[in-house]
mmCIF file of C-alpha atoms in Angstrom:
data_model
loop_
_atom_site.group_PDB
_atom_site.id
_atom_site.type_symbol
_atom_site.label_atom_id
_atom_site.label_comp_id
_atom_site.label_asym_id
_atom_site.label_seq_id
_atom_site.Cartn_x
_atom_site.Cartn_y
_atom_site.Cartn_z
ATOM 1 C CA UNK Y 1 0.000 0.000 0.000
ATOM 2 C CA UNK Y 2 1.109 3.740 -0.368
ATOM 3 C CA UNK Y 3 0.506 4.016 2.801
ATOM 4 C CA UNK Y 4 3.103 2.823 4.541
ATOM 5 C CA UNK Y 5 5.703 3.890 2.163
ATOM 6 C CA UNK Y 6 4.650 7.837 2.665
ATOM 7 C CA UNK Y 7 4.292 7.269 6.432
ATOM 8 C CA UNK Y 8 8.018 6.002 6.426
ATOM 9 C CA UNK Y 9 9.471 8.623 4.315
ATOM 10 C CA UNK Y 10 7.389 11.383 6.748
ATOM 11 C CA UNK Y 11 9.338 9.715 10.181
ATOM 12 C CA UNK Y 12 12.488 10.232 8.390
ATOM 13 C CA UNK Y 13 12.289 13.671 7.806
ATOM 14 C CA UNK Y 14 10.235 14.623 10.343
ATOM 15 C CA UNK Y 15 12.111 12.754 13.211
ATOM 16 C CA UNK Y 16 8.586 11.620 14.623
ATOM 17 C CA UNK Y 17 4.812 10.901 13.110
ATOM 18 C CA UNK Y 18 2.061 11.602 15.975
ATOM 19 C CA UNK Y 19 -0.494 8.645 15.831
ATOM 20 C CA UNK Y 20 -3.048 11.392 14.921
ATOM 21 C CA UNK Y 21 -0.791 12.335 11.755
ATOM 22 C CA UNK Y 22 -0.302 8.970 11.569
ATOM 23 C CA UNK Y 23 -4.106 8.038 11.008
ATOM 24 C CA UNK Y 24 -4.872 11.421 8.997
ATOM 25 C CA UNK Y 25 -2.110 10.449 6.554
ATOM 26 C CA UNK Y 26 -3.592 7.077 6.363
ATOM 27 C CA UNK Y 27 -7.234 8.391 5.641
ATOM 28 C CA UNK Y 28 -6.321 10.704 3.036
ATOM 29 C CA UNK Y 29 -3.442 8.368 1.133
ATOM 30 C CA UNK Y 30 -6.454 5.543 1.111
ATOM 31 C CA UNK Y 31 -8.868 7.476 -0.314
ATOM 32 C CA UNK Y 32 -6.863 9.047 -2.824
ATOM 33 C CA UNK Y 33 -5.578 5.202 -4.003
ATOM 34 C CA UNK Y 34 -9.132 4.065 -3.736
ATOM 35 C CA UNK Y 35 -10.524 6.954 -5.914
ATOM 36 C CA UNK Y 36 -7.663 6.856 -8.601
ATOM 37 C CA UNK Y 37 -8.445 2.695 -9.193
ATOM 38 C CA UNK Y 38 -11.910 3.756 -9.654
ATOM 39 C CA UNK Y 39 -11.220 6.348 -11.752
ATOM 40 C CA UNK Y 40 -9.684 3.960 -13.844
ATOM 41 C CA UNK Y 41 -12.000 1.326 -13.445
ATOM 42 C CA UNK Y 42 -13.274 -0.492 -16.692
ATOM 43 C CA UNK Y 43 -15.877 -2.698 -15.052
ATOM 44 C CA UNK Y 44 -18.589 -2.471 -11.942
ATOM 45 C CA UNK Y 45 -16.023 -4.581 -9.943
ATOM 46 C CA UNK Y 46 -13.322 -2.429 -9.847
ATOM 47 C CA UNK Y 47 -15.526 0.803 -9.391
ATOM 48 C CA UNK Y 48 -14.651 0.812 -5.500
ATOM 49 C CA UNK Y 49 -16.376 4.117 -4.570
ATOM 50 C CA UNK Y 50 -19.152 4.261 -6.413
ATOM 51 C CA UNK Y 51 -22.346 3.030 -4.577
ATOM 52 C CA UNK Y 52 -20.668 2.919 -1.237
ATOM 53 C CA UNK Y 53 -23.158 3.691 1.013
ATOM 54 C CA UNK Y 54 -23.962 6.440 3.533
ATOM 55 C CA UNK Y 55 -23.873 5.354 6.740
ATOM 56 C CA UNK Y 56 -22.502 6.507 9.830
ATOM 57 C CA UNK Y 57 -18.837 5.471 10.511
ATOM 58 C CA UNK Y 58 -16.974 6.043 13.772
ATOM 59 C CA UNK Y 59 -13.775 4.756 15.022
ATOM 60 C CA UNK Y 60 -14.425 5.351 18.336
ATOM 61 C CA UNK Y 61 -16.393 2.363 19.528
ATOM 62 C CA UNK Y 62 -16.448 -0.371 19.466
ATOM 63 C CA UNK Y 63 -17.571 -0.839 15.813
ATOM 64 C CA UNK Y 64 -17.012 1.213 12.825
ATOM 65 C CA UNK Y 65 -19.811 0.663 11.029
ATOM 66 C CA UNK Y 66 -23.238 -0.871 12.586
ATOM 67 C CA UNK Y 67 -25.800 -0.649 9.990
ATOM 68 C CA UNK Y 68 -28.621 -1.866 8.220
ATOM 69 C CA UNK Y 69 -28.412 -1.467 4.467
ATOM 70 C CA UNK Y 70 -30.639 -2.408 1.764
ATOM 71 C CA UNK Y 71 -32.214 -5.328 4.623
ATOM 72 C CA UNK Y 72 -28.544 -6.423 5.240
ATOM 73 C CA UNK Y 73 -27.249 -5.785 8.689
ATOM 74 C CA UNK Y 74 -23.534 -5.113 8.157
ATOM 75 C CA UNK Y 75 -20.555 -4.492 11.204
ATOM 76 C CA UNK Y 76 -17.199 -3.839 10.574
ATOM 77 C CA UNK Y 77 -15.302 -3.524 13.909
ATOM 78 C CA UNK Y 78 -12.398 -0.741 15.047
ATOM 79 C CA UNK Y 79 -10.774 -3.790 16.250
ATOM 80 C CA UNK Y 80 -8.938 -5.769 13.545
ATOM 81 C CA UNK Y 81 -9.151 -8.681 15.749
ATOM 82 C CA UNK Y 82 -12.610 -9.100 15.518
ATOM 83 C CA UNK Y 83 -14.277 -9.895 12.199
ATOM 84 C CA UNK Y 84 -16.368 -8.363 9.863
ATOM 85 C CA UNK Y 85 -20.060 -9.712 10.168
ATOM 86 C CA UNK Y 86 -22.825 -9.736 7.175
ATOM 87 C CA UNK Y 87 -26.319 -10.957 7.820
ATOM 88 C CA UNK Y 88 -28.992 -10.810 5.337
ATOM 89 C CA UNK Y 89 -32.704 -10.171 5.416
ATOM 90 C CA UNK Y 90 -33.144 -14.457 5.374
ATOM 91 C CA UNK Y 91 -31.158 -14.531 8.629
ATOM 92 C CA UNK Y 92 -28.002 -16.230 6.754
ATOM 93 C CA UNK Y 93 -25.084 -14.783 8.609
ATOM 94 C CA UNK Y 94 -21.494 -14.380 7.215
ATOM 95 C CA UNK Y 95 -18.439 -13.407 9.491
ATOM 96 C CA UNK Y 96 -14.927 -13.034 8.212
ATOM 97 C CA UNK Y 97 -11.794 -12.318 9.600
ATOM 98 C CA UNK Y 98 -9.426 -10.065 8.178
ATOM 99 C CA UNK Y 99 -5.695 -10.739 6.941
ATOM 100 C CA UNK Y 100 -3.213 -9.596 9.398
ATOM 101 C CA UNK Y 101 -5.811 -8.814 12.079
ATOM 102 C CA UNK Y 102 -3.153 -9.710 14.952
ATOM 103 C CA UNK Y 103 -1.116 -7.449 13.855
ATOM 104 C CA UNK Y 104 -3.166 -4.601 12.334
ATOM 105 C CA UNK Y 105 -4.152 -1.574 13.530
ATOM 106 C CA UNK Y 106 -7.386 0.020 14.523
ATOM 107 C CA UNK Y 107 -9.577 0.992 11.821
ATOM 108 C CA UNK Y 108 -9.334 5.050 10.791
ATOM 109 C CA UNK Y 109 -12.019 6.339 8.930
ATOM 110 C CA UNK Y 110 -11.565 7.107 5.221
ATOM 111 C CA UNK Y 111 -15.311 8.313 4.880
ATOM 112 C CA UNK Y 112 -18.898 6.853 5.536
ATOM 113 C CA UNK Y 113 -18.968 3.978 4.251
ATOM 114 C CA UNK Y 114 -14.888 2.913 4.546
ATOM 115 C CA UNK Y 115 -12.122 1.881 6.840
ATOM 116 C CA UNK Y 116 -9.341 1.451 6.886
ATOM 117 C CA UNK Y 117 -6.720 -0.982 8.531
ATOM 118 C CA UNK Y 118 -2.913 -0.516 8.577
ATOM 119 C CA UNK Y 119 -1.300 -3.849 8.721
ATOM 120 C CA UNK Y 120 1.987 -2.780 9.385
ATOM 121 C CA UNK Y 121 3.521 -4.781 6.624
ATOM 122 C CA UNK Y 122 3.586 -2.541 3.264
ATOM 123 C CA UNK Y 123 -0.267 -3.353 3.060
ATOM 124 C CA UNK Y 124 -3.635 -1.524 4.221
ATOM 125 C CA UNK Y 125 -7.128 -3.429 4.306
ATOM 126 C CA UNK Y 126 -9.878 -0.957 3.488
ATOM 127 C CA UNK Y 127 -13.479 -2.503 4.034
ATOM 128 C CA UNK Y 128 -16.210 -1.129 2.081
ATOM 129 C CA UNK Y 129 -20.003 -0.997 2.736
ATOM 130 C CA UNK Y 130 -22.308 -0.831 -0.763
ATOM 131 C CA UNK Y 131 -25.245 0.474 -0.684
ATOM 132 C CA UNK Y 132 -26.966 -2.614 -2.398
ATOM 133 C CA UNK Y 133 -25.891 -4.186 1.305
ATOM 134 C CA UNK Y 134 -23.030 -6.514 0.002
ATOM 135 C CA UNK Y 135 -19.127 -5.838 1.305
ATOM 136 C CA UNK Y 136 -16.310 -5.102 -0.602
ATOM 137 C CA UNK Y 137 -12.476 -5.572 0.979
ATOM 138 C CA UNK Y 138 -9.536 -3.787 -0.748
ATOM 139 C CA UNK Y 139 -6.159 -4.979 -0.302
ATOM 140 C CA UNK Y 140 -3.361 -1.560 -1.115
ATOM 141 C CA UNK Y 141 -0.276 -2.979 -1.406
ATOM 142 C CA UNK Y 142 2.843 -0.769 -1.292
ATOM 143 C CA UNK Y 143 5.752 -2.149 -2.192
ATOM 144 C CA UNK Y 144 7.041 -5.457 -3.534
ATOM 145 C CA UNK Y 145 8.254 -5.792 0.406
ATOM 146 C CA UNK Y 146 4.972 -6.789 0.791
ATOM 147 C CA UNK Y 147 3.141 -9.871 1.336
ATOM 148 C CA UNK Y 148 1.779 -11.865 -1.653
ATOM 149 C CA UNK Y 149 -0.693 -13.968 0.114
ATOM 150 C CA UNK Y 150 -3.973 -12.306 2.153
ATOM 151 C CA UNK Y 151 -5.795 -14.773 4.469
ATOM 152 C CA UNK Y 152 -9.356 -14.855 4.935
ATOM 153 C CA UNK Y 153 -10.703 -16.561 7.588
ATOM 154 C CA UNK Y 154 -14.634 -17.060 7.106
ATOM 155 C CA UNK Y 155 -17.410 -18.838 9.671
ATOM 156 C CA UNK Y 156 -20.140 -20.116 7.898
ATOM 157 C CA UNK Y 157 -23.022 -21.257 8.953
ATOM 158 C CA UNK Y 158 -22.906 -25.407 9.794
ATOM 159 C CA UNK Y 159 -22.566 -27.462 7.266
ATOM 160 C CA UNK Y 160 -22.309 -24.919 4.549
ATOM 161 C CA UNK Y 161 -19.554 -24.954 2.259
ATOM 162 C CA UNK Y 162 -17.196 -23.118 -0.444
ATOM 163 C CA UNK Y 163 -17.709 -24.205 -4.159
ATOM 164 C CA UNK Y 164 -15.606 -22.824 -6.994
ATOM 165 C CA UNK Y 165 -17.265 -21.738 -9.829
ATOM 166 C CA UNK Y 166 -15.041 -20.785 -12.835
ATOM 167 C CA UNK Y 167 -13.363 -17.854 -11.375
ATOM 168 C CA UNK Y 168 -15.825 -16.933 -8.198
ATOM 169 C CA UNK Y 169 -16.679 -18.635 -5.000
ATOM 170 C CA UNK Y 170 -20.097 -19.482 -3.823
ATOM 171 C CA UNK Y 171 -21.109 -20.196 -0.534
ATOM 172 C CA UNK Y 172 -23.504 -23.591 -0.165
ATOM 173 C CA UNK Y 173 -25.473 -24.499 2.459
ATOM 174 C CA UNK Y 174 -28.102 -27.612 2.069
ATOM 175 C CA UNK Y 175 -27.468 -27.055 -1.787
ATOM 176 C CA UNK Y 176 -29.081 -23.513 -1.698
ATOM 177 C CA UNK Y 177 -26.846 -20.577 -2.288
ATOM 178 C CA UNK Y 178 -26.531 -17.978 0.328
ATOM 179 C CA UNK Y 179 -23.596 -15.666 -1.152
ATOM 180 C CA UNK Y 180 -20.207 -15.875 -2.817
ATOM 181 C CA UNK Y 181 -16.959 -13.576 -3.717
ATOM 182 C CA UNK Y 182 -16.929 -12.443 -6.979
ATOM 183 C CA UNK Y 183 -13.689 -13.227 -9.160
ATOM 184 C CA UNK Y 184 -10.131 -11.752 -7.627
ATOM 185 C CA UNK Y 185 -8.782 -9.047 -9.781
ATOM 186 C CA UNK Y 186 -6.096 -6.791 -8.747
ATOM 187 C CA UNK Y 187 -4.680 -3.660 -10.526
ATOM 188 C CA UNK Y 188 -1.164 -1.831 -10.295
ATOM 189 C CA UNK Y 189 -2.072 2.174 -10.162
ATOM 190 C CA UNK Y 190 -1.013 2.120 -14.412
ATOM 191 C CA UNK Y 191 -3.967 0.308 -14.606
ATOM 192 C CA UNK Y 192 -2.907 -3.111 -15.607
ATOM 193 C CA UNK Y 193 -4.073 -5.969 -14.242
ATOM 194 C CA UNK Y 194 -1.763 -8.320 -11.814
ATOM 195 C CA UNK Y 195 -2.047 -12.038 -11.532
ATOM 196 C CA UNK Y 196 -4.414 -12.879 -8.776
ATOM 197 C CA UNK Y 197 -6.224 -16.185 -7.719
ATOM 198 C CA UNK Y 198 -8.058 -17.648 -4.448
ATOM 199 C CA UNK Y 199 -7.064 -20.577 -3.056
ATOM 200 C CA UNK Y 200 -9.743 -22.583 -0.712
ATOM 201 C CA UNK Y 201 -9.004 -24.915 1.862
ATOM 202 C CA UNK Y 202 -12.267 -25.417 3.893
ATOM 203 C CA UNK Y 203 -13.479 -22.311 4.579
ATOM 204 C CA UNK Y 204 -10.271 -20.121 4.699
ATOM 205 C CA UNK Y 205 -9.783 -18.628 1.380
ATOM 206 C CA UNK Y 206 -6.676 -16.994 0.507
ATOM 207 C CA UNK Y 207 -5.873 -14.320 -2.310
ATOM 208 C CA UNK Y 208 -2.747 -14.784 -3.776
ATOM 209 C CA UNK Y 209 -1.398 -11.617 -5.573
ATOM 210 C CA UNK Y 210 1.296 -11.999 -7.691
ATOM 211 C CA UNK Y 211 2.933 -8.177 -7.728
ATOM 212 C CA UNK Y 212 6.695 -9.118 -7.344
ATOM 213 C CA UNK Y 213 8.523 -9.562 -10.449
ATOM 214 C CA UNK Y 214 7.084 -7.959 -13.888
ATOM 215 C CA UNK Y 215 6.101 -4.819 -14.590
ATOM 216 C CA UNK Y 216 4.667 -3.495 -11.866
ATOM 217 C CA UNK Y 217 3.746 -0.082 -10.468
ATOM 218 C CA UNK Y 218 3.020 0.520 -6.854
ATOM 219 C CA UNK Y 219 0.430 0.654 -4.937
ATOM 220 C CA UNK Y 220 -1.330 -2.556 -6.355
ATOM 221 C CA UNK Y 221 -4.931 -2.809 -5.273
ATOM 222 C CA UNK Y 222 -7.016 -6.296 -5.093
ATOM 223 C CA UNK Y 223 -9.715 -7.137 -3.755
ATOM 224 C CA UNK Y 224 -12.395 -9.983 -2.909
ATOM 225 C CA UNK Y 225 -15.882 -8.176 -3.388
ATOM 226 C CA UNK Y 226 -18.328 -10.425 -0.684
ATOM 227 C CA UNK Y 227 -22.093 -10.856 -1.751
ATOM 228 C CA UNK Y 228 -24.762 -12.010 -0.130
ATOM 229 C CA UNK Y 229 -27.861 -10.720 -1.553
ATOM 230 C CA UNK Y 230 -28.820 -10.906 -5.211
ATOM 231 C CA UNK Y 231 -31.684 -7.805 -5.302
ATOM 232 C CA UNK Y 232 -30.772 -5.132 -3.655
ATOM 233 C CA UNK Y 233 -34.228 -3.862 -3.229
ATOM 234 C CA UNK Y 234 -37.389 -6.076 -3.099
ATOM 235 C CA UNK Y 235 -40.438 -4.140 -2.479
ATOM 236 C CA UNK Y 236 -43.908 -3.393 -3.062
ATOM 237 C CA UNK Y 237 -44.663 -0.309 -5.344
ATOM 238 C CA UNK Y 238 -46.469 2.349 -3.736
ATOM 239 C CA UNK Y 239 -48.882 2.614 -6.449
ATOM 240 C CA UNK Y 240 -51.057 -0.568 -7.628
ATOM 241 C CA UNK Y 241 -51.639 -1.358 -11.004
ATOM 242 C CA UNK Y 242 -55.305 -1.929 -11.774
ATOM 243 C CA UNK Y 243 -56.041 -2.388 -8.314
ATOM 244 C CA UNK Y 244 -53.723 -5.179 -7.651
ATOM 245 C CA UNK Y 245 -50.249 -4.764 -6.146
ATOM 246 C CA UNK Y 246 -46.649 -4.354 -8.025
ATOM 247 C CA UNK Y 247 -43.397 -6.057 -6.327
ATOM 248 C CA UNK Y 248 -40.277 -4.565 -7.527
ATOM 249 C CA UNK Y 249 -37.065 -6.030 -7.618
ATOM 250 C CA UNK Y 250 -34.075 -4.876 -8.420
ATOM 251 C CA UNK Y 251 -30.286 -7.039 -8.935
ATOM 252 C CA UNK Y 252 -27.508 -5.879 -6.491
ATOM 253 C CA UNK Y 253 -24.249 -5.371 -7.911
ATOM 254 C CA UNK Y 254 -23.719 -9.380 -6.580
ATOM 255 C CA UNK Y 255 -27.256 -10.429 -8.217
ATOM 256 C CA UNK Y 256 -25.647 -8.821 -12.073
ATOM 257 C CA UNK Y 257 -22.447 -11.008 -11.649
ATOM 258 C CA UNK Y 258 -24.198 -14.206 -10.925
ATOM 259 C CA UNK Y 259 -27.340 -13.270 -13.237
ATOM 260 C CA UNK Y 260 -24.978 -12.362 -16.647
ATOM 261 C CA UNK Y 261 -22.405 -15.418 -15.820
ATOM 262 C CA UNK Y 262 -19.190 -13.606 -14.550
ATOM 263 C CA UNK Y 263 -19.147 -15.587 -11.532
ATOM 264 C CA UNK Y 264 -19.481 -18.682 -13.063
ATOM 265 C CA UNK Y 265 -16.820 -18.401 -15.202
ATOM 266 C CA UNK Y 266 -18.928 -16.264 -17.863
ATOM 267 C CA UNK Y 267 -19.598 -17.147 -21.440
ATOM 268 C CA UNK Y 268 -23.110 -19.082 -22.462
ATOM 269 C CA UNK Y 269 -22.734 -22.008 -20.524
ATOM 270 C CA UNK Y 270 -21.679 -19.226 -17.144
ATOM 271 C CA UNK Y 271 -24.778 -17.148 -18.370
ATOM 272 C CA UNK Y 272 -27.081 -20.571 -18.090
ATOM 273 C CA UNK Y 273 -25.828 -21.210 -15.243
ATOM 274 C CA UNK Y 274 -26.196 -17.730 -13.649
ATOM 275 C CA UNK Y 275 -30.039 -17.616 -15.044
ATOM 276 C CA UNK Y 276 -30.756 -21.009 -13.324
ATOM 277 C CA UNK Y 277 -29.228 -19.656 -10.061
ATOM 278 C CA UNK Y 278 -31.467 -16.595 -10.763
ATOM 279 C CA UNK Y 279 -34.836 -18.370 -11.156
ATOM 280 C CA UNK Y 280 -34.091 -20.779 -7.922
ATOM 281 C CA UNK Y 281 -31.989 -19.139 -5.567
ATOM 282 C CA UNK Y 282 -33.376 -15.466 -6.254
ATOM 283 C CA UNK Y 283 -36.872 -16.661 -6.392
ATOM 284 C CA UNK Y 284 -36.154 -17.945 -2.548
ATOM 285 C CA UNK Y 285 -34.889 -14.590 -1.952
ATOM 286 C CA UNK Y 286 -38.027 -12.479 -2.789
ATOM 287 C CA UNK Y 287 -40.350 -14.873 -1.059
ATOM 288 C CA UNK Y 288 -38.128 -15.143 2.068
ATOM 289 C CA UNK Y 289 -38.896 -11.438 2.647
ATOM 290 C CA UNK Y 290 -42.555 -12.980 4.184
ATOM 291 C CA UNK Y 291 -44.924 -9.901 5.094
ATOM 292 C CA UNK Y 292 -46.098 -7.394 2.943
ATOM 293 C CA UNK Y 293 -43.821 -8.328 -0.046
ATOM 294 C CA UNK Y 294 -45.057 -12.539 0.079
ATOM 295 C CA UNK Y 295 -49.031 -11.362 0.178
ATOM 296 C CA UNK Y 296 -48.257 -9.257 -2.588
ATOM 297 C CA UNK Y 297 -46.482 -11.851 -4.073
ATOM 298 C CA UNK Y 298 -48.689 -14.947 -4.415
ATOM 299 C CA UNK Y 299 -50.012 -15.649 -7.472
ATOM 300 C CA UNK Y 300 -48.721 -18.485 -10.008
ATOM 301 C CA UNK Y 301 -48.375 -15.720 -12.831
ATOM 302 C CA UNK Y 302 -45.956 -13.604 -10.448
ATOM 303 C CA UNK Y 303 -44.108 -16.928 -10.511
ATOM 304 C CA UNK Y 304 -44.044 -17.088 -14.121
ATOM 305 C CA UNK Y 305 -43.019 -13.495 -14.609
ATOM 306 C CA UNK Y 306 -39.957 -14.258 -12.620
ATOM 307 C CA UNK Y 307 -39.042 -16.870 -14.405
ATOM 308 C CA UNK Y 308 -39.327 -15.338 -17.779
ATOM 309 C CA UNK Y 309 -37.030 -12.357 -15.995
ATOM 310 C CA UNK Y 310 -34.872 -14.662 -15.064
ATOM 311 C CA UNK Y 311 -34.568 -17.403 -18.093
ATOM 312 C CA UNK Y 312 -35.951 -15.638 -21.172
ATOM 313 C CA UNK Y 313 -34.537 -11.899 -20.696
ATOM 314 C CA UNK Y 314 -31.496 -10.152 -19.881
ATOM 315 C CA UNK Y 315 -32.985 -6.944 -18.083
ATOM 316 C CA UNK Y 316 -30.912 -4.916 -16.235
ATOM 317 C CA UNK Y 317 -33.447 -2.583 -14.843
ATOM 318 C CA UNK Y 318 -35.864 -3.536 -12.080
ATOM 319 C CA UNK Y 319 -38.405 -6.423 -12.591
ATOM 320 C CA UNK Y 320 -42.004 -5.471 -12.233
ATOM 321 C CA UNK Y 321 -44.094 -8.570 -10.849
ATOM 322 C CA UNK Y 322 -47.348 -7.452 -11.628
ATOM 323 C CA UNK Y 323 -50.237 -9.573 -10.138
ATOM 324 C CA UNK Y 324 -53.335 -8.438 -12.473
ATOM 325 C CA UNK Y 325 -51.202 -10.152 -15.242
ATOM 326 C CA UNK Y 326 -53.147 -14.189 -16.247
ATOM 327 C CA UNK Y 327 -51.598 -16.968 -14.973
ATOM 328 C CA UNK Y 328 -50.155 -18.467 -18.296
ATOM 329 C CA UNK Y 329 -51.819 -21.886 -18.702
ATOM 330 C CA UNK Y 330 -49.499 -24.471 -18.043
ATOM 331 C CA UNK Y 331 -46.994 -22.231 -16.923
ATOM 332 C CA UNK Y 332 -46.357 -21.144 -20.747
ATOM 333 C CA UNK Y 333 -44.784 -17.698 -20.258
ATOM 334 C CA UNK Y 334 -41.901 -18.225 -22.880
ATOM 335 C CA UNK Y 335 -44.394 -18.518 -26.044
ATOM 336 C CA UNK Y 336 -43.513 -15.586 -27.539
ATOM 337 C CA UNK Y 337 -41.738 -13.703 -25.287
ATOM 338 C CA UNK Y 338 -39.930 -11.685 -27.651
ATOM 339 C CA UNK Y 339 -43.347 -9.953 -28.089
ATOM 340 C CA UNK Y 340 -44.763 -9.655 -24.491
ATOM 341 C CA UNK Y 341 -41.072 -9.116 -22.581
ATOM 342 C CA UNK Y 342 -42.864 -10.742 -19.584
ATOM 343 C CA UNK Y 343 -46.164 -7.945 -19.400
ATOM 344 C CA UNK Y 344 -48.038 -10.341 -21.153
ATOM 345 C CA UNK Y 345 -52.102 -9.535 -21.041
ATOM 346 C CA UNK Y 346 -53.799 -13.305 -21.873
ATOM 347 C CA UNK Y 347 -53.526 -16.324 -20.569
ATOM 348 C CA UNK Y 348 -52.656 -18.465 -24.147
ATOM 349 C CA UNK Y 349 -49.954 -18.060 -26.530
ATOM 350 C CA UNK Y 350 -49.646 -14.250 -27.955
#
């Protein structure tokens, strides 16, 4: 990370860094590494500070950040010791512990929505709250006096377990999908990309960045991007269409990876693969909201809708689950779905 090289260079010449220099040099040399990757950034993944959402962050207590974001309850503690916690709307829980964490130092605030962590090795972990309620972790690594290899430690819930998938990781548990990490990437601050991979054993994953050697300029940033939720809003629209409620949903930034095929190694048999995941998995994930959103969300056609969303169009925007719409006899939604785009009006082929 940058970090640590400036903060050396300022003890020289100064004789002596206060701790409060010492953490305002930190905040403003991680934000300005942050913002220059994602001014550079050529895909959502590497866009680090956009969507990062605004939430109060302290470094004064004992956590950071203690919020609830798009239904995910996220904690990121001042104490590197103790690990980051996720929990989603469906009660699935995700804790991880950072790399370095015995060693680390407290986290210093870069700005709502980011810490940062010194590790007092040539390399800073910043943790990153998205406002879609997923968690991204940014590795800045100074110097080629750094480490290659960043450990994460993760506690899953019982009996769950890490599958790869092409170049992502997705978290199992009684064959239903509960989260992931998106693919590794790292990037040297000319913009090229360095050699990164994960490596699994159990449930500690390790990313393994290969910046010594080769053309690279310092800082390098990487980064495992943690999901948990695929919509990162699911919600019933305040207006009704002919008298009968709308739920909208709308993909997170983890929901687009999966739905599109990135994080299963892309390409048409990744995209199949991420629509399947789409119409089970995400289909669990609206209903599991109960309430308001599963009254409003009951009838076969709904169902149907989703599916044709899910299987039979690549939509970006939000998906509008309208329940005046027919139920499609025998669940026929793809006849002609070039035509209806999932708003069909009949019951029968169109």
């Amino acid at each position: 990370m940058v970090l640590s090289g400036f903060l050396a260079a300022g003890a020289l010449a100064l004789g002596v860094t206060s701790p409060a220099g010492a953490e305002e040099e930190l905040k403003t040399e991680t934000g300005s590494v942050l913002a220059e990757v994602t001014s550079k950034s050529t895909s959502r993944a590497t866009e680090v500070l956009n969507g990062v959402a605004n939430v109060s962050t302290d470094s004064t207590g004992d956590a950071a950040i203690d919020a609830t974001v798009a239904g995910t309850d996220l904690i990121i503690p001042t104490d590197p010791s103790d690990p980051i916690t996720v929990k989603s709307h469906k009660g699935d829980v995700i804790s991880v512990e950072l790399p370095f964490a015995d060693k680390a130092a407290d986290a210093v605030v870069v700005a709502d929505g980011v810490v940062a962590f010194d590790n007092r090795n040539a390399s800073t972990t910043a943790a990153i709250a998205k406002g879609e309620g997923s968690l991204q972790v940014v590795t800045i690594i100074d110097s080629a006096s750094a480490p290659t290899r960043y450990v994460y430690e993760f506690n899953l819930p019982e009996g769950a377990e890490v599958i790869a998938a092409g170049t992502t990781l997705l978290f199992i548990d009684d064959g239903k999908l509960f989260g992931g990490l998106a693919p590794a990437w790292a990037k040297d601050s000319a913009g090229r990309d360095v050699p990164t991979r994960y490596e699994v054993t159990g449930a500690t994953i390790t990313q393994v960045v290969e910046h010594v050697g080769g053309e690279v300029t310092y800082p390098v940033v990487a980064d495992p991007w943690i999901g948990l939720a695929l919509f990162q809003n699911i919600s019933v629209a305040q207006k009704e269409e002919k008298g009968q409620p709308v739920v909208n949903l709308d993909l997170s930034g983890w929901g687009w990876a999966v739905y599109i095929g990135i994080t299963q190694g892309g390409g048409a048999v990744g995209f199949a693969a991420g629509q399947a995941i789409l119409n089970t998995a995400g289909w669990d994930e609206a209903w599991s909201k109960g309430g308001r959103v599963r009254r409003a969300l009951d009838k076969p056609s709904q169902r149907q809708q989703f599916s044709c969303h899910a299987l039979g169009a690549l939509a970006a925007g939000t998906w509008n689950l309208e329940k005046y719409r027919p139920n499609r006899i025998g669940g026929d939604w793809w006849s002609h779905a070039y035509i209806h785009h999932c708003n069909w009006n009949t019951s029968y082929r169109e």
